[in-house]
Short mmCIF file of C-alpha atoms and ligand atoms in Angstrom, two decimals:
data_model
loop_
_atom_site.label_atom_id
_atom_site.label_comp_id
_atom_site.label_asym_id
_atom_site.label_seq_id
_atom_site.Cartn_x
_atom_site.Cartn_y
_atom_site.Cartn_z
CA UNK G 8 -0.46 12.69 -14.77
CA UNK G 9 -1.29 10.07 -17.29
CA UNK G 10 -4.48 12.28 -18.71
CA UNK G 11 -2.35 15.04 -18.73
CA UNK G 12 -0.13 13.65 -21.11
CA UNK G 13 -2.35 11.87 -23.16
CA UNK G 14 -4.54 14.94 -23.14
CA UNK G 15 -1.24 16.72 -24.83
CA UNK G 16 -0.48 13.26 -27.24
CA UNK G 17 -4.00 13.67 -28.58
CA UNK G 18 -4.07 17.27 -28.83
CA UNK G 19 -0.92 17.02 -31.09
CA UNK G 20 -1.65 13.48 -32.93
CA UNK G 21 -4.40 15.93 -33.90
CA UNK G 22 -2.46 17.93 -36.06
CA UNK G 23 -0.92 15.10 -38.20
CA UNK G 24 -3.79 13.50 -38.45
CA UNK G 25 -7.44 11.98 -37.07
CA UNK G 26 -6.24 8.54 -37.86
CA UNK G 27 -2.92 8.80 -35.54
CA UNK G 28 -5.21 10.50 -32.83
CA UNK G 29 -8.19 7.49 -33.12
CA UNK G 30 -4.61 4.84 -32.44
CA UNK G 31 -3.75 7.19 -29.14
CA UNK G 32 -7.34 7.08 -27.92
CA UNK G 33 -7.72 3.24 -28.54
CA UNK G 34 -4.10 2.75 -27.07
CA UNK G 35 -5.21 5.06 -24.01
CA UNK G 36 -7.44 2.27 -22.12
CA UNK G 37 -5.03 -0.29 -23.24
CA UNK G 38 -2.16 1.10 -21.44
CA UNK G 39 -4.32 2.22 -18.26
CA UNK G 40 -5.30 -1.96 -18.52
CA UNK G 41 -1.72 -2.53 -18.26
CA UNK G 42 -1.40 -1.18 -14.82
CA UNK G 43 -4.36 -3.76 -13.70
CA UNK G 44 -2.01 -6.90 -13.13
CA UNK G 45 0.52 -7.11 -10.73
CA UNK G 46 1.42 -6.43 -7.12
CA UNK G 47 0.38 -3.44 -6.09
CA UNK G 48 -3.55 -3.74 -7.90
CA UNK G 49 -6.89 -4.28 -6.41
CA UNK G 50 -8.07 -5.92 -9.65
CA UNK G 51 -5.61 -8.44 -9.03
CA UNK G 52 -7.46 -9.36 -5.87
CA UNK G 53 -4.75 -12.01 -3.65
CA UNK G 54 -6.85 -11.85 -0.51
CA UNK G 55 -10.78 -12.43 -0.04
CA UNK G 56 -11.18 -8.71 1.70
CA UNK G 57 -9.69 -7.44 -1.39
CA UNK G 58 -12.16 -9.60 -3.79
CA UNK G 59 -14.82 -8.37 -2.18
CA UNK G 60 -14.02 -4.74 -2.62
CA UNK G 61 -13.12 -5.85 -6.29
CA UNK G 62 -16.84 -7.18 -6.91
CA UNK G 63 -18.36 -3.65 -5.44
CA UNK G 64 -16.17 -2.19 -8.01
CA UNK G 65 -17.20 -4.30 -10.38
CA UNK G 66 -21.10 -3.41 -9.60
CA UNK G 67 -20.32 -0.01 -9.35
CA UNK G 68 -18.97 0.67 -12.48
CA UNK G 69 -21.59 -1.58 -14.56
CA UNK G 70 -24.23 0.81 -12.64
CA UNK G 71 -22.06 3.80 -13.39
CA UNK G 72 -21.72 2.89 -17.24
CA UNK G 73 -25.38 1.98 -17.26
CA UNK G 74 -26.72 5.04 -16.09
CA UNK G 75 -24.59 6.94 -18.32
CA UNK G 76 -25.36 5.08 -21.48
CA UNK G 77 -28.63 5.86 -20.52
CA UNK G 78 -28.05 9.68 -20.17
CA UNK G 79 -26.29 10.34 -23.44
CA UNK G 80 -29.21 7.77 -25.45
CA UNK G 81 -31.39 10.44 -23.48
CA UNK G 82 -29.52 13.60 -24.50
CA UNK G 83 -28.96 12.27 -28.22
CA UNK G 84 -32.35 11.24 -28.50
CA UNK G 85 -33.88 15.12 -27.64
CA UNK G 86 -31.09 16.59 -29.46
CA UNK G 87 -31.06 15.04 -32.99
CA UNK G 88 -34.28 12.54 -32.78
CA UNK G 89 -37.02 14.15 -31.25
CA UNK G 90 -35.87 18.24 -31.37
CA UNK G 91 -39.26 19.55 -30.81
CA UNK G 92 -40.87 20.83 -27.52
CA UNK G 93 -42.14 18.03 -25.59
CA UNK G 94 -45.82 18.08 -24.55
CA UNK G 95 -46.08 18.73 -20.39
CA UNK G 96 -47.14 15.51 -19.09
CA UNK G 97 -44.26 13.79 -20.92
CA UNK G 98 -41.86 16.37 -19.60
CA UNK G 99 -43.07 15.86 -16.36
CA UNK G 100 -42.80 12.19 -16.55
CA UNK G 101 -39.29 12.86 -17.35
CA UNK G 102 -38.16 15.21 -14.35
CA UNK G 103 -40.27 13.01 -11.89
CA UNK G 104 -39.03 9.57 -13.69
CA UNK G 105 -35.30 10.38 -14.07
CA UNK G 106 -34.98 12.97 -11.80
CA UNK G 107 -36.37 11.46 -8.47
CA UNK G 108 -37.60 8.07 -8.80
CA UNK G 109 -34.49 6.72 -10.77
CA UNK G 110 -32.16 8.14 -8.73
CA UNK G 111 -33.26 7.32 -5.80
CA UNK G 112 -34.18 3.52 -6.78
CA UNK G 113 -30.48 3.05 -8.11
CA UNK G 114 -28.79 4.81 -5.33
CA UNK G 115 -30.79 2.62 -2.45
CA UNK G 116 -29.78 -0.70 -4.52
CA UNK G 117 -26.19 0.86 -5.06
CA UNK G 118 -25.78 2.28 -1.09
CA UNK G 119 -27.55 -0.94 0.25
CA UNK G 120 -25.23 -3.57 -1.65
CA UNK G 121 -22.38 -1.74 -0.38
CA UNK G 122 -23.75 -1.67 3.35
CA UNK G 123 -24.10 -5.26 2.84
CA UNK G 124 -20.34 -6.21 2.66
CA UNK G 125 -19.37 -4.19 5.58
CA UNK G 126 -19.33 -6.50 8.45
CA UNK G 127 -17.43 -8.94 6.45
CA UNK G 128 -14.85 -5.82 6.03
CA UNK G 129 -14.89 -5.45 9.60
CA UNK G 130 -14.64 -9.11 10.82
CA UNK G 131 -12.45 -10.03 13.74
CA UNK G 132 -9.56 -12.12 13.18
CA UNK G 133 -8.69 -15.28 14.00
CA UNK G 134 -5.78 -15.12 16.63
CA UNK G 135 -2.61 -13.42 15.15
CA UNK G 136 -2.98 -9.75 15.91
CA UNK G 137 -0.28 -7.54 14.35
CA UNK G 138 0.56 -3.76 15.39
CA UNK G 139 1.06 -1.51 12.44
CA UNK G 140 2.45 1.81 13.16
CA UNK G 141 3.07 4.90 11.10
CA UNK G 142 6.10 6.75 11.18
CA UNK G 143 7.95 9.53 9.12
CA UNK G 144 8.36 7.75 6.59
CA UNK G 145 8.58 4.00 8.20
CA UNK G 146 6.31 1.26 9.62
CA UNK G 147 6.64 -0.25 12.76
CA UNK G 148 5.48 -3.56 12.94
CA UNK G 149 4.81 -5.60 16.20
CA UNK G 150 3.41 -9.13 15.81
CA UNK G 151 1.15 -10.81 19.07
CA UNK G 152 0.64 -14.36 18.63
CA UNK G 153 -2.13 -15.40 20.49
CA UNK G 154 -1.17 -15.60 24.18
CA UNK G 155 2.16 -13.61 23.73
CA UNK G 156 3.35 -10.88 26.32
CA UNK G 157 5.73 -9.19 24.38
CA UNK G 158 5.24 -8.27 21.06
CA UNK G 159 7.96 -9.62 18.56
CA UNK G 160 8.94 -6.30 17.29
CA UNK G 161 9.81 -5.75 12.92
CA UNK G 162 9.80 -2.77 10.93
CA UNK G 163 9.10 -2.20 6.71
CA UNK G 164 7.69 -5.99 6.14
CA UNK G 165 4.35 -7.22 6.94
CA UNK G 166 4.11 -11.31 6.74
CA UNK G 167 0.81 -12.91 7.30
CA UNK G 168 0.09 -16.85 7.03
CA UNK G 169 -2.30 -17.21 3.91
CA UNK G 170 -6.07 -18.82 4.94
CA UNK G 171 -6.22 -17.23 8.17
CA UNK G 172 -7.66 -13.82 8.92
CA UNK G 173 -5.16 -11.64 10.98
CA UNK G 174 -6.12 -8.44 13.14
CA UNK G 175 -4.27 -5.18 12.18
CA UNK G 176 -4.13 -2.33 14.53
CA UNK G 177 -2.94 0.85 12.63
CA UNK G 178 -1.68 3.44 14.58
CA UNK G 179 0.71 6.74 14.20
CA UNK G 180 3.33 8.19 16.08
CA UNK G 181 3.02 11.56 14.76
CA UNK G 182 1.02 12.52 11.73
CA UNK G 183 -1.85 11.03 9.79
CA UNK G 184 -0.78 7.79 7.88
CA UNK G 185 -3.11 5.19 5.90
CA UNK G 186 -2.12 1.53 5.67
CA UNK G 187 -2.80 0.04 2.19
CA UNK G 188 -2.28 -3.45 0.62
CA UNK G 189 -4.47 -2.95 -2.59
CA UNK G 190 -4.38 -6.76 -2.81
CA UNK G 191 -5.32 -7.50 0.21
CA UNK G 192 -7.86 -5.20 1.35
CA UNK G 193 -9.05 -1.79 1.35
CA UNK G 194 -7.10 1.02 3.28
CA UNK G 195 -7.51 2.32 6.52
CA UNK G 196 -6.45 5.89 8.26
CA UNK G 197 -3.70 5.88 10.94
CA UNK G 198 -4.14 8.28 13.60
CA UNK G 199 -1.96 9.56 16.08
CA UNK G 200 -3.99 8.84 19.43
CA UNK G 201 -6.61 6.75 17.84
CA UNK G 202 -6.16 3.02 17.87
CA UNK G 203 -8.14 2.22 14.23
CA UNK G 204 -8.68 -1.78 13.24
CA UNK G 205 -9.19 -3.69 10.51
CA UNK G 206 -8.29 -7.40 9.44
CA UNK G 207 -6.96 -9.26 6.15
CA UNK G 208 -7.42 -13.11 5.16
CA UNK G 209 -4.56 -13.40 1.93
CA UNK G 210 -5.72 -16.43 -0.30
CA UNK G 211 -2.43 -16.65 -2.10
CA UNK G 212 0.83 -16.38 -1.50
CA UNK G 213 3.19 -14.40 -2.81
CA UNK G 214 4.61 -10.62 -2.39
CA UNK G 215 2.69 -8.01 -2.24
CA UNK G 216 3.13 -4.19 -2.13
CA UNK G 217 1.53 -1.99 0.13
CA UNK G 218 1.75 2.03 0.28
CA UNK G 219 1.27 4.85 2.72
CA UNK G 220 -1.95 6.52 1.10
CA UNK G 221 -2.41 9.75 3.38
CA UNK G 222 0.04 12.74 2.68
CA UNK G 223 2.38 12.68 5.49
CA UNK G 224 5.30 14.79 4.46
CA UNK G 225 8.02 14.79 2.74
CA UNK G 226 8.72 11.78 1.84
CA UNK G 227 5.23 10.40 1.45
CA UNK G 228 5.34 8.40 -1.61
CA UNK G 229 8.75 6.64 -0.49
CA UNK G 230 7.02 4.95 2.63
CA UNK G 231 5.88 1.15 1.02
CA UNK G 232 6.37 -1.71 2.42
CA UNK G 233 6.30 -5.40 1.18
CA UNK G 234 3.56 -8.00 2.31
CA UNK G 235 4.65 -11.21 2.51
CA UNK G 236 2.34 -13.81 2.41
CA UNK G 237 3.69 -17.06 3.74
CA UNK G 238 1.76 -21.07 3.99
CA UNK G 239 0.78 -21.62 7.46
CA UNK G 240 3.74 -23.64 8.64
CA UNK G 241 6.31 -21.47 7.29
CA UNK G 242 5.14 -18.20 8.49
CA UNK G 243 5.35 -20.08 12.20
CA UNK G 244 9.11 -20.96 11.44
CA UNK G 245 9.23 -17.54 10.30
CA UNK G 246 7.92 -15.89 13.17
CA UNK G 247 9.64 -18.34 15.91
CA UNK G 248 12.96 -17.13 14.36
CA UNK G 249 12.12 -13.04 14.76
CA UNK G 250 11.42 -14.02 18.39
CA UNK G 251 14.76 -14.96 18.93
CA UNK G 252 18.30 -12.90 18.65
CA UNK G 253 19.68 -13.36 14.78
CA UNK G 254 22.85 -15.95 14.88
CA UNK G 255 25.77 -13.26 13.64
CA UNK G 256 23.92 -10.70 16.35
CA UNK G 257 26.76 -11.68 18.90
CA UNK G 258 29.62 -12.94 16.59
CA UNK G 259 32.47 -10.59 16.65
CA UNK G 260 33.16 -8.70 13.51
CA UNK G 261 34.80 -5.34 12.03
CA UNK G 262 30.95 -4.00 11.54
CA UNK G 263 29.54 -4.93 14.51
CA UNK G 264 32.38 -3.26 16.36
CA UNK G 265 31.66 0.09 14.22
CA UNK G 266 27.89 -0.28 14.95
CA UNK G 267 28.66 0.65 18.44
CA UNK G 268 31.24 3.14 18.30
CA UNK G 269 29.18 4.71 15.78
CA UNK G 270 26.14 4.99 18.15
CA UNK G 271 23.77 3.37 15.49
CA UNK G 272 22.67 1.34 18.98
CA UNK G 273 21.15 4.75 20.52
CA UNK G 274 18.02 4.67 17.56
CA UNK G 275 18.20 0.63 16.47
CA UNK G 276 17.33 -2.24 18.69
CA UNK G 277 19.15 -5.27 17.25
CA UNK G 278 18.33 -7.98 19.92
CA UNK G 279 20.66 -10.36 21.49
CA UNK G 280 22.90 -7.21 21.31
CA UNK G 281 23.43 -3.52 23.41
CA UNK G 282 21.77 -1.74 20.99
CA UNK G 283 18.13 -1.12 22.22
CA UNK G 284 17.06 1.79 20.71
CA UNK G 285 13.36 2.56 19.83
CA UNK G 286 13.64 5.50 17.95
CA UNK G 287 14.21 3.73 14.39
CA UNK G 288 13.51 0.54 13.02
CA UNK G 289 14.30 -2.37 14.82
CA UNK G 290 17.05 -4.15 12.94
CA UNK G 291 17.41 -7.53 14.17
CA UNK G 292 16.50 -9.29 11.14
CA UNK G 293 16.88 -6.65 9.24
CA UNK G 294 19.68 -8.62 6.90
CA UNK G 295 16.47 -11.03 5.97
CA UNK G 296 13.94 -8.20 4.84
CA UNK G 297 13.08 -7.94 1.09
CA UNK G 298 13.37 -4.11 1.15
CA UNK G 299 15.16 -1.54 2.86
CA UNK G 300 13.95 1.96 4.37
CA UNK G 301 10.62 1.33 3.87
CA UNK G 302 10.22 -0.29 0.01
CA UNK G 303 12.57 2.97 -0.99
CA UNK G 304 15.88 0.26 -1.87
CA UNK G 305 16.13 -3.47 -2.54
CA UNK G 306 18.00 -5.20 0.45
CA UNK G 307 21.45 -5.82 -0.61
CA UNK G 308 24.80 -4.39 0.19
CA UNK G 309 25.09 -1.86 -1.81
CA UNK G 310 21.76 -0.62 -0.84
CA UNK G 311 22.96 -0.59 2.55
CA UNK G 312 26.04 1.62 2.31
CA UNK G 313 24.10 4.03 0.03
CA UNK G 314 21.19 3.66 2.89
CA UNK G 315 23.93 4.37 5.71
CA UNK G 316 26.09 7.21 3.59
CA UNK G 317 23.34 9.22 2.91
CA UNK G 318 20.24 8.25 3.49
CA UNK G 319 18.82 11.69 3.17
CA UNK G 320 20.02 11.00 -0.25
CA UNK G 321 17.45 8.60 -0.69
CA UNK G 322 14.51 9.71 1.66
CA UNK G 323 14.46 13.50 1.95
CA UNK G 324 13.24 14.57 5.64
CA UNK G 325 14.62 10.90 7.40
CA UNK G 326 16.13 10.93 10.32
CA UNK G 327 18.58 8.67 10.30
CA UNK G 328 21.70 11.04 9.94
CA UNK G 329 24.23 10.55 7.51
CA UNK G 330 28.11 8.79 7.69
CA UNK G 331 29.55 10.00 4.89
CA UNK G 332 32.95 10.18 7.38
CA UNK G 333 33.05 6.69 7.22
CA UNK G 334 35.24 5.03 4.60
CA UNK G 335 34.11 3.03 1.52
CA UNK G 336 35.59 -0.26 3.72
CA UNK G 337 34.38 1.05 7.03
CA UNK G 338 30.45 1.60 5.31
CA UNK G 339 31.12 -2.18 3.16
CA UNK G 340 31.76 -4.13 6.76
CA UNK G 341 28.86 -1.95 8.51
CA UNK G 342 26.55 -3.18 5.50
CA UNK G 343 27.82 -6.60 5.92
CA UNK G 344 26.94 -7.04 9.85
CA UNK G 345 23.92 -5.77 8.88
CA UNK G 346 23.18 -8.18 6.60
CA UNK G 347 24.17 -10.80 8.10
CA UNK G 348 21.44 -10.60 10.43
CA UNK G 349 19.06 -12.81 9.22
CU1 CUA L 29 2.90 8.04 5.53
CU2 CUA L 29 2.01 9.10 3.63
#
């Protein structure tokens, strides 16, 4: 998309002038740099998996730049130095040197490097194992302590405690999914009927993006999700309180009443409550989230009611049908029980 555009700004910075073209194509790599920071890039590396994977780039691309420094010095030096014909023997030093020997020197280095780091890429974790699973266009997310029975059951969010390495399993319900932090680690398929594993150690706290990376429909590019990376002690807090029912999950109230006679309870679990449906998210903290439907809406009322109104509106293809019938104050009190549970 990007050098599509810029392909077009340079094409017609051409015709006012080579000076306004040389600013686009010196502002090109500057703007592409701008992208590199942030929460949602690999070369802003908050986990050791990811800095890893960030050094192999690194190598890679000083062996890619290397290599084709030394290609156009090649091609410039037989096209404008040296134009004759070149006597045999040097020729055939040439094919044999650059064509075989080089290649095949640089590749082993290049392929044997990156075998190197693989293990470490595929190391087991260290006692938290957390269930990842694709669906259109949501995550279900099931944490197992070590020793637990039952998994404690999430959706859209992934928290991990920072210095410890945690086991994903990535699975799909239906169609091909990948799981991606790009500062965390690299990205894995999700298969429906293959259980695939992989395992992150976050250095750093702070909130990350992650991002379904397989076409998957619809509404691929809508299904994110945050990672929340949490000290040690506080993700336990954290995780002791999803175990258990929220607080307002049995309080009486206007929207709790209109979750049930709405039948929201048939598709949402929220615990400590009736409602013990699988076929959607489970909601039970869902009031304490950073996102909603998947990294599509911030978490606040009004995202809420426009979630619950129409949420085809926001996700094309979701199932979650919409209740436009309900009133503006029917839809605010709804949002509010919702968000409530913390
Ligand atoms: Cu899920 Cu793309």
């Amino acid at each position: 998309m990007t050098t599509t555009s810029s392909a077009y700004s340079i094409a017609a910075g051409w015709r006012r002038g080579p000076r306004r073209v040389l600013r686009l194509v010196l502002a090109g790599p500057f703007l592409t740099l701008m992208g590199c920071s942030g929460r949602q890039s690999i070369l802003d590396p908050a986990g050791s998996d990811a800095s890893q994977l960030l050094q192999l780039f690194w190598v890679m691309l000083t062996g890619a730049v290397i290599i084709w420094l030394a290609v156009i010095g090649l091609y410039l030096f037989v096209t404008q130095l040296r134009t004759g014909p070149m006597p045999r023997p040097a020729a055939e030093t040439v094919i044999i040197g650059g064509g075989i020997l080089l290649p095949l020197v640089v590749l082993i280095a290049l392929v044997s490097y990156g075998l190197n780091i693989m293990p470490e890429q595929r190391a087991p974790g260290d006692g938290l194992k957390v269930r990842v699973i694709g669906e259109r266009w949501w995550w279900r997310v099931e944490y197992l302590p070590p020793g637990a029975e039952t998994p404690i059951v999430s959706a859209n969010e992934l928290r991990l405690p920072v210095g410890q390495r945690t086991e994903i399993e990535l699975e799909a319900a239906k169609v091909i999914h990948a799981f991606w932090v790009p500062a965390l680690g690299g990205k894995t398929d999700m298969i429906p009927g293959q259980l695939n594993r992989m395992s992150l150690e976050p250095t750093r706290v702070g909130t990350f993006r992650g991002q379904c990376t397989e076409f998957c429909g619809l509404s691929h590019a809508l299904m994110a999700f945050e990672a929340v990376v949490m000290p040690e002690q506080e993700f336990a807090g954290w995780l002791a309180r999803q175990a258990e029912p929220a607080a307002a999950a049995g309080v009486a109230d206007p929207g709790r009443e209109l979750f049930f006679a709405e039948g929201c309870g048939a598709c949402h679990t929220v615990m400590g409550t009736a409602a013990v449906g699988a076929v959607g998210p489970d909601l039970s903290h869902v009031g304490s989230r950073v996102s909603l439907a998947a990294a599509a809406l911030p978490m606040n009322r009004e995202a809420l009611v426009r979630w619950i109104r129409d949420a085809k509106a926001v996700k094309p293809g979701a199932e979650m049908p919409a209740y436009d019938h309900l009133s503006e104050s029917e839809l605010q009190a709804l949002a509010g029980w919702l968000e409530s549970l913390q």
